[in-house]
Amino acid sequence: MSSPIIPDDELHVTYILASGPGGQNVNKVATAAQLRFDARNSPTLPGRVKHRLIEVAGSRMTADGVIVLTARRFRSQIRNREDAVARLQDMIAQASTVQAYRVPTRPSRTQRRKRLDNKQHRSRIKQGRSGRYTD
């Protein structure tokens, strides 16, 4: 299943001052992009993806169901906005994938026997080492 494309009108981007290198420019220009996406009330996302997005987003989702991503990797607003949108798309794509159902299995009788034989073999090897090299 392909991940849904989020329209721009559902994304709210604000620009904040970025920390890090940049000299005096870092104190004057708001280049870091803070993206907010209301995942809980989004008409674009199916219910299953919304539910899974809660797990994927983790601490980046507020109690109101809004995902907040801050991008400050680049020195321009445009590139930071693109970075934040790309990270959101990756998160949604991860939530869109259907997890494989794991059928619990038990080891066969032969496998259990081999494991116990191997443990016995190792035990004998280690018992043979004791007392051999006394000073």
PDB file of C-alpha atoms in Angstrom:
ATOM      1  CA  MET A   1       0.000   0.000   0.000  1.00  0.00           C
ATOM      2  CA  SER A   2       1.410   3.418  -0.941  1.00  0.00           C
ATOM      3  CA  SER A   3       1.442   6.167   1.649  1.00  0.00           C
ATOM      4  CA  PRO A   4      -1.126   8.953   1.183  1.00  0.00           C
ATOM      5  CA  ILE A   5       0.063  12.345  -0.049  1.00  0.00           C
ATOM      6  CA  ILE A   6      -0.628  15.069   2.488  1.00  0.00           C
ATOM      7  CA  PRO A   7      -1.935  18.322   0.944  1.00  0.00           C
ATOM      8  CA  ASP A   8      -0.124  21.548   1.874  1.00  0.00           C
ATOM      9  CA  ASP A   9      -3.207  23.063   3.500  1.00  0.00           C
ATOM     10  CA  GLU A  10      -3.019  20.416   6.268  1.00  0.00           C
ATOM     11  CA  LEU A  11       0.586  21.351   7.112  1.00  0.00           C
ATOM     12  CA  HIS A  12       1.334  24.354   9.325  1.00  0.00           C
ATOM     13  CA  VAL A  13       4.940  25.540   9.115  1.00  0.00           C
ATOM     14  CA  THR A  14       6.440  28.228  11.341  1.00  0.00           C
ATOM     15  CA  TYR A  15      10.031  29.370  11.344  1.00  0.00           C
ATOM     16  CA  ILE A  16      12.043  29.698  14.536  1.00  0.00           C
ATOM     17  CA  LEU A  17      15.575  30.707  15.449  1.00  0.00           C
ATOM     18  CA  ALA A  18      17.991  27.822  14.974  1.00  0.00           C
ATOM     19  CA  SER A  19      20.788  27.001  17.356  1.00  0.00           C
ATOM     20  CA  GLY A  20      24.278  26.041  16.303  1.00  0.00           C
ATOM     21  CA  PRO A  21      26.924  27.568  14.026  1.00  0.00           C
ATOM     22  CA  GLY A  22      26.206  30.538  11.816  1.00  0.00           C
ATOM     23  CA  GLY A  23      27.807  33.477  13.549  1.00  0.00           C
ATOM     24  CA  GLN A  24      25.677  36.557  14.126  1.00  0.00           C
ATOM     25  CA  ASN A  25      23.268  35.419  11.417  1.00  0.00           C
ATOM     26  CA  VAL A  26      21.872  32.720  13.716  1.00  0.00           C
ATOM     27  CA  ASN A  27      20.527  35.411  16.057  1.00  0.00           C
ATOM     28  CA  LYS A  28      18.817  37.414  13.310  1.00  0.00           C
ATOM     29  CA  VAL A  29      17.275  34.966  10.847  1.00  0.00           C
ATOM     30  CA  ALA A  30      14.660  32.336  11.711  1.00  0.00           C
ATOM     31  CA  THR A  31      15.771  29.436   9.527  1.00  0.00           C
ATOM     32  CA  ALA A  32      14.639  26.380  11.503  1.00  0.00           C
ATOM     33  CA  ALA A  33      11.277  25.043  10.329  1.00  0.00           C
ATOM     34  CA  GLN A  34       8.742  23.719  12.799  1.00  0.00           C
ATOM     35  CA  LEU A  35       6.087  21.639  11.065  1.00  0.00           C
ATOM     36  CA  ARG A  36       2.765  20.821  12.719  1.00  0.00           C
ATOM     37  CA  PHE A  37       0.402  18.212  11.305  1.00  0.00           C
ATOM     38  CA  ASP A  38      -2.919  17.383  12.968  1.00  0.00           C
ATOM     39  CA  ALA A  39      -2.879  13.633  12.379  1.00  0.00           C
ATOM     40  CA  ARG A  40      -5.922  12.855  14.515  1.00  0.00           C
ATOM     41  CA  ASN A  41      -8.253  15.173  12.529  1.00  0.00           C
ATOM     42  CA  SER A  42      -6.702  14.668   9.088  1.00  0.00           C
ATOM     43  CA  PRO A  43      -9.248  13.677   6.416  1.00  0.00           C
ATOM     44  CA  THR A  44      -6.439  12.367   4.195  1.00  0.00           C
ATOM     45  CA  LEU A  45      -5.282   9.519   6.452  1.00  0.00           C
ATOM     46  CA  PRO A  46      -7.246   6.279   6.848  1.00  0.00           C
ATOM     47  CA  GLY A  47      -8.115   5.224  10.407  1.00  0.00           C
ATOM     48  CA  ARG A  48      -5.658   2.314  10.449  1.00  0.00           C
ATOM     49  CA  VAL A  49      -2.781   4.606   9.471  1.00  0.00           C
ATOM     50  CA  LYS A  50      -3.786   7.170  12.116  1.00  0.00           C
ATOM     51  CA  HIS A  51      -3.768   4.503  14.799  1.00  0.00           C
ATOM     52  CA  ARG A  52      -0.363   3.186  13.735  1.00  0.00           C
ATOM     53  CA  LEU A  53       1.030   6.725  13.390  1.00  0.00           C
ATOM     54  CA  ILE A  54       0.575   7.200  17.144  1.00  0.00           C
ATOM     55  CA  GLU A  55       3.105   4.405  17.735  1.00  0.00           C
ATOM     56  CA  VAL A  56       5.499   5.567  15.008  1.00  0.00           C
ATOM     57  CA  ALA A  57       5.481   9.240  16.063  1.00  0.00           C
ATOM     58  CA  GLY A  58       6.083   8.502  19.737  1.00  0.00           C
ATOM     59  CA  SER A  59       7.081  11.623  21.671  1.00  0.00           C
ATOM     60  CA  ARG A  60       6.818  13.799  18.552  1.00  0.00           C
ATOM     61  CA  MET A  61       3.012  13.621  18.852  1.00  0.00           C
ATOM     62  CA  THR A  62       1.206  15.812  21.375  1.00  0.00           C
ATOM     63  CA  ALA A  63      -1.743  14.692  23.486  1.00  0.00           C
ATOM     64  CA  ASP A  64      -4.038  16.451  20.985  1.00  0.00           C
ATOM     65  CA  GLY A  65      -2.812  14.221  18.140  1.00  0.00           C
ATOM     66  CA  VAL A  66      -0.621  16.884  16.496  1.00  0.00           C
ATOM     67  CA  ILE A  67       2.765  15.777  15.150  1.00  0.00           C
ATOM     68  CA  VAL A  68       5.478  18.408  15.706  1.00  0.00           C
ATOM     69  CA  LEU A  69       8.714  18.105  13.719  1.00  0.00           C
ATOM     70  CA  THR A  70      11.566  20.617  13.949  1.00  0.00           C
ATOM     71  CA  ALA A  71      14.071  20.733  11.097  1.00  0.00           C
ATOM     72  CA  ARG A  72      17.223  22.768  11.603  1.00  0.00           C
ATOM     73  CA  ARG A  73      19.747  20.774   9.604  1.00  0.00           C
ATOM     74  CA  PHE A  74      20.156  23.341   6.808  1.00  0.00           C
ATOM     75  CA  ARG A  75      20.808  27.094   6.755  1.00  0.00           C
ATOM     76  CA  SER A  76      17.807  28.016   4.605  1.00  0.00           C
ATOM     77  CA  GLN A  77      14.103  28.011   5.412  1.00  0.00           C
ATOM     78  CA  ILE A  78      13.161  26.268   2.178  1.00  0.00           C
ATOM     79  CA  ARG A  79      15.498  23.322   2.650  1.00  0.00           C
ATOM     80  CA  ASN A  80      14.494  22.932   6.310  1.00  0.00           C
ATOM     81  CA  ARG A  81      10.805  22.948   5.306  1.00  0.00           C
ATOM     82  CA  GLU A  82      11.485  20.284   2.649  1.00  0.00           C
ATOM     83  CA  ASP A  83      13.400  18.237   5.217  1.00  0.00           C
ATOM     84  CA  ALA A  84      10.521  18.399   7.721  1.00  0.00           C
ATOM     85  CA  VAL A  85       7.951  17.427   5.065  1.00  0.00           C
ATOM     86  CA  ALA A  86      10.149  14.539   3.898  1.00  0.00           C
ATOM     87  CA  ARG A  87      10.488  13.275   7.486  1.00  0.00           C
ATOM     88  CA  LEU A  88       6.710  13.442   7.920  1.00  0.00           C
ATOM     89  CA  GLN A  89       6.197  11.511   4.661  1.00  0.00           C
ATOM     90  CA  ASP A  90       8.682   8.852   5.846  1.00  0.00           C
ATOM     91  CA  MET A  91       6.805   8.564   9.133  1.00  0.00           C
ATOM     92  CA  ILE A  92       3.466   8.176   7.330  1.00  0.00           C
ATOM     93  CA  ALA A  93       4.959   5.624   4.913  1.00  0.00           C
ATOM     94  CA  GLN A  94       6.244   3.617   7.873  1.00  0.00           C
ATOM     95  CA  ALA A  95       2.789   3.747   9.473  1.00  0.00           C
ATOM     96  CA  SER A  96       1.151   2.698   6.182  1.00  0.00           C
ATOM     97  CA  THR A  97       3.039  -0.569   5.864  1.00  0.00           C
ATOM     98  CA  VAL A  98       1.156  -3.621   7.084  1.00  0.00           C
ATOM     99  CA  GLN A  99       3.133  -5.586   9.609  1.00  0.00           C
ATOM    100  CA  ALA A 100       3.500  -9.284   8.932  1.00  0.00           C
ATOM    101  CA  TYR A 101       1.613 -11.526  11.318  1.00  0.00           C
ATOM    102  CA  ARG A 102       3.991 -13.802  13.181  1.00  0.00           C
ATOM    103  CA  VAL A 103       2.767 -17.304  13.863  1.00  0.00           C
ATOM    104  CA  PRO A 104       4.344 -18.533  17.088  1.00  0.00           C
ATOM    105  CA  THR A 105       6.152 -21.847  16.643  1.00  0.00           C
ATOM    106  CA  ARG A 106       7.869 -24.347  18.935  1.00  0.00           C
ATOM    107  CA  PRO A 107      11.183 -26.069  18.326  1.00  0.00           C
ATOM    108  CA  SER A 108      10.901 -29.616  17.019  1.00  0.00           C
ATOM    109  CA  ARG A 109      11.907 -32.660  19.050  1.00  0.00           C
ATOM    110  CA  THR A 110      15.057 -33.073  16.921  1.00  0.00           C
ATOM    111  CA  GLN A 111      16.073 -29.462  17.486  1.00  0.00           C
ATOM    112  CA  ARG A 112      15.607 -29.811  21.258  1.00  0.00           C
ATOM    113  CA  ARG A 113      17.636 -33.033  21.245  1.00  0.00           C
ATOM    114  CA  LYS A 114      20.476 -31.409  19.245  1.00  0.00           C
ATOM    115  CA  ARG A 115      20.548 -28.431  21.596  1.00  0.00           C
ATOM    116  CA  LEU A 116      20.777 -30.656  24.677  1.00  0.00           C
ATOM    117  CA  ASP A 117      23.450 -32.848  23.054  1.00  0.00           C
ATOM    118  CA  ASN A 118      25.477 -29.749  22.230  1.00  0.00           C
ATOM    119  CA  LYS A 119      25.152 -28.505  25.822  1.00  0.00           C
ATOM    120  CA  GLN A 120      26.319 -31.882  27.124  1.00  0.00           C
ATOM    121  CA  HIS A 121      29.247 -31.868  24.701  1.00  0.00           C
ATOM    122  CA  ARG A 122      30.341 -28.379  25.806  1.00  0.00           C
ATOM    123  CA  SER A 123      29.984 -29.421  29.448  1.00  0.00           C
ATOM    124  CA  ARG A 124      32.270 -32.408  28.940  1.00  0.00           C
ATOM    125  CA  ILE A 125      34.862 -30.204  27.212  1.00  0.00           C
ATOM    126  CA  LYS A 126      34.869 -27.752  30.130  1.00  0.00           C
ATOM    127  CA  GLN A 127      34.981 -30.543  32.743  1.00  0.00           C
ATOM    128  CA  GLY A 128      38.001 -31.960  30.973  1.00  0.00           C
ATOM    129  CA  ARG A 129      39.856 -28.677  31.391  1.00  0.00           C
ATOM    130  CA  SER A 130      39.579 -28.590  35.186  1.00  0.00           C
ATOM    131  CA  GLY A 131      42.502 -29.904  37.186  1.00  0.00           C
ATOM    132  CA  ARG A 132      44.660 -30.500  34.139  1.00  0.00           C
ATOM    133  CA  TYR A 133      47.019 -27.536  34.525  1.00  0.00           C
ATOM    134  CA  THR A 134      47.716 -27.239  38.241  1.00  0.00           C
ATOM    135  CA  ASP A 135      50.785 -25.328  39.382  1.00  0.00           C
TER     136      ASP A 135
END
